[in-house]
Short mmCIF file of C-alpha atoms in Angstrom, two decimals:
data_model
loop_
_atom_site.label_atom_id
_atom_site.label_comp_id
_atom_site.label_asym_id
_atom_site.label_seq_id
_atom_site.Cartn_x
_atom_site.Cartn_y
_atom_site.Cartn_z
CA MET A 1 3.04 -26.84 3.21
CA SER A 2 6.10 -26.89 1.00
CA LYS A 3 9.52 -25.52 1.95
CA ASP A 4 9.10 -22.46 -0.26
CA ARG A 5 5.70 -21.49 1.16
CA LYS A 6 5.66 -18.41 3.35
CA ILE A 7 4.12 -18.29 6.78
CA SER A 8 2.14 -15.45 8.25
CA ILE A 9 3.58 -14.10 11.51
CA ARG A 10 1.50 -11.96 13.84
CA PRO A 11 1.28 -11.17 17.57
CA MET A 12 0.03 -14.02 19.74
CA THR A 13 -3.27 -13.52 21.57
CA LEU A 14 -4.97 -15.47 24.34
CA ALA A 15 -7.24 -16.97 21.67
CA ASP A 16 -4.18 -18.58 20.03
CA LEU A 17 -3.32 -20.60 23.14
CA ASP A 18 -5.73 -23.42 22.25
CA GLU A 19 -3.50 -24.12 19.23
CA VAL A 20 -0.20 -23.16 20.88
CA MET A 21 -0.48 -25.43 23.93
CA PRO A 22 -0.54 -28.77 22.04
CA ILE A 23 2.59 -27.68 20.13
CA GLU A 24 4.30 -26.67 23.38
CA GLU A 25 3.40 -29.97 25.06
CA ALA A 26 4.63 -32.01 22.08
CA SER A 27 7.90 -30.06 21.92
CA TYR A 28 9.28 -30.14 25.46
CA THR A 29 9.69 -32.58 28.34
CA ALA A 30 9.01 -29.69 30.74
CA PRO A 31 6.58 -27.50 28.75
CA TRP A 32 5.42 -24.06 29.78
CA LYS A 33 2.02 -24.05 31.46
CA ARG A 34 -0.85 -22.12 29.91
CA SER A 35 -0.74 -19.74 32.89
CA MET A 36 2.88 -18.87 32.03
CA PHE A 37 1.88 -17.83 28.51
CA GLU A 38 -1.09 -15.87 29.88
CA ALA A 39 1.05 -14.04 32.44
CA ASP A 40 3.60 -12.94 29.86
CA LEU A 41 0.97 -12.03 27.27
CA HIS A 42 -0.84 -9.67 29.62
CA GLY A 43 1.46 -8.86 32.51
CA ASN A 44 4.97 -8.50 31.18
CA PRO A 45 5.89 -5.29 29.33
CA PHE A 46 9.11 -6.89 28.04
CA ALA A 47 7.43 -9.96 26.49
CA ARG A 48 6.80 -10.26 22.76
CA PHE A 49 5.04 -13.43 21.57
CA PHE A 50 4.21 -14.21 17.94
CA VAL A 51 2.48 -17.06 16.12
CA ALA A 52 3.25 -18.42 12.67
CA ARG A 53 0.20 -19.43 10.67
CA ASP A 54 -0.16 -21.48 7.54
CA PRO A 55 -1.56 -18.93 5.07
CA ASP A 56 -3.80 -21.51 3.38
CA GLN A 57 -5.25 -23.31 6.38
CA GLY A 58 -4.98 -20.49 8.92
CA THR A 59 -3.72 -22.87 11.60
CA VAL A 60 -0.87 -22.13 14.00
CA VAL A 61 2.22 -24.03 12.82
CA GLY A 62 4.72 -22.50 15.24
CA TYR A 63 5.51 -19.63 17.56
CA VAL A 64 8.34 -17.58 18.98
CA CYS A 65 8.50 -15.93 22.39
CA PHE A 66 11.11 -13.42 23.46
CA TRP A 67 11.77 -10.63 25.90
CA LYS A 68 13.18 -7.30 24.76
CA VAL A 69 14.93 -5.42 27.54
CA PHE A 70 16.57 -2.20 26.34
CA ALA A 71 18.97 -3.16 23.51
CA GLU A 72 18.90 -6.89 24.25
CA LEU A 73 16.52 -9.63 23.20
CA HIS A 74 16.34 -13.01 24.91
CA LEU A 75 14.76 -15.72 22.78
CA MET A 76 12.77 -17.68 25.37
CA ASN A 77 10.81 -20.21 23.34
CA LEU A 78 10.55 -21.27 19.71
CA SER A 79 8.49 -24.27 18.65
CA VAL A 80 7.10 -25.75 15.45
CA HIS A 81 4.20 -28.19 15.18
CA PRO A 82 5.59 -31.75 14.99
CA ASP A 83 3.88 -32.35 11.63
CA ARG A 84 5.47 -29.19 10.19
CA ARG A 85 9.08 -29.65 11.25
CA ARG A 86 11.93 -29.81 8.72
CA LEU A 87 10.03 -27.45 6.38
CA GLY A 88 11.98 -24.28 7.20
CA ILE A 89 9.43 -22.80 9.59
CA GLY A 90 11.84 -22.65 12.54
CA GLY A 91 14.43 -20.91 10.40
CA GLU A 92 11.87 -18.46 9.11
CA LEU A 93 10.81 -17.66 12.69
CA VAL A 94 14.42 -17.05 13.75
CA ARG A 95 15.15 -14.87 10.70
CA TRP A 96 11.93 -12.92 11.35
CA THR A 97 12.98 -12.45 15.00
CA LEU A 98 16.41 -11.16 13.96
CA SER A 99 14.76 -8.75 11.53
CA TRP A 100 12.42 -7.57 14.29
CA ALA A 101 15.45 -7.12 16.55
CA LYS A 102 17.22 -4.92 13.99
CA GLU A 103 14.08 -2.81 13.45
CA ASN A 104 13.74 -2.32 17.22
CA ALA A 105 17.30 -1.23 18.06
CA VAL A 106 18.40 -4.57 19.51
CA SER A 107 22.15 -5.11 19.40
CA LEU A 108 22.36 -8.50 21.16
CA VAL A 109 20.16 -11.61 20.93
CA THR A 110 20.72 -14.45 23.42
CA LEU A 111 19.23 -17.92 23.82
CA GLU A 112 19.71 -21.25 25.55
CA VAL A 113 19.54 -24.55 23.69
CA ARG A 114 19.87 -28.12 24.92
CA ALA A 115 23.34 -29.50 24.24
CA SER A 116 21.72 -32.51 22.52
CA ASN A 117 19.50 -30.46 20.18
CA GLU A 118 21.68 -30.81 17.09
CA ALA A 119 19.09 -29.48 14.63
CA ALA A 120 18.54 -26.28 16.61
CA LYS A 121 22.28 -25.76 17.16
CA ARG A 122 22.94 -26.10 13.41
CA LEU A 123 20.14 -23.66 12.61
CA TYR A 124 21.35 -21.06 15.10
CA GLU A 125 24.96 -21.37 13.93
CA LYS A 126 23.87 -21.05 10.29
CA LEU A 127 22.07 -17.82 11.18
CA GLY A 128 25.10 -16.31 12.90
CA PHE A 129 24.73 -17.29 16.55
CA LYS A 130 27.95 -18.07 18.43
CA LEU A 131 28.45 -20.32 21.44
CA VAL A 132 29.49 -18.15 24.39
CA ALA A 133 28.96 -20.28 27.52
CA VAL A 134 27.60 -23.51 28.98
CA ARG A 135 25.16 -23.73 31.88
CA HIS A 136 25.80 -27.13 33.40
CA ASN A 137 22.76 -29.20 34.40
CA TYR A 138 20.44 -26.35 33.39
CA TYR A 139 17.63 -28.51 32.03
CA ARG A 140 15.74 -31.26 33.81
CA ASP A 141 13.79 -34.23 32.46
CA PRO A 142 16.40 -35.25 31.38
CA ARG A 143 19.16 -33.38 33.22
CA GLU A 144 21.28 -31.67 30.57
CA ASP A 145 23.56 -28.72 29.88
CA ALA A 146 22.33 -25.58 28.16
CA LEU A 147 24.46 -23.93 25.52
CA ILE A 148 24.29 -20.14 25.66
CA MET A 149 24.43 -18.63 22.20
CA ASN A 150 24.56 -14.98 21.16
CA TRP A 151 23.90 -13.10 17.95
CA SER A 152 24.93 -9.53 17.39
CA GLU A 153 24.57 -7.36 14.33
CA GLY A 154 27.78 -6.55 12.61
#
């Protein structure tokens, strides 16, 4: 998939988890369990989960998970298949999420990112997120600070 190719984004279903879980496990040292995805997909009225598919192959190449609570959105999880990284998919997912936020009366988007995740920090900053706080020793495996970043329209 080239950088200028579009992805197809649609709501995640339980059937997508067979493709989502290997991406999750390859992306994080402490990945979400399948049961966590299942619980949010069918038991959490605030949760919104979406998959990005390659339009030619139909395979899941990434996903974004967030909670919308009133006028706030918390970006919980965003991952791209290891073989599809550095192709703009992560950026497209974030831009799509911000567009969704605007269409759904969200005024504030928040997220946490590992302090060492330079690529993600650059992407978020490029898209208008600002560093607002640090949560010391937030992550484990390895122990690391989380940077709290916010985006607001305007």
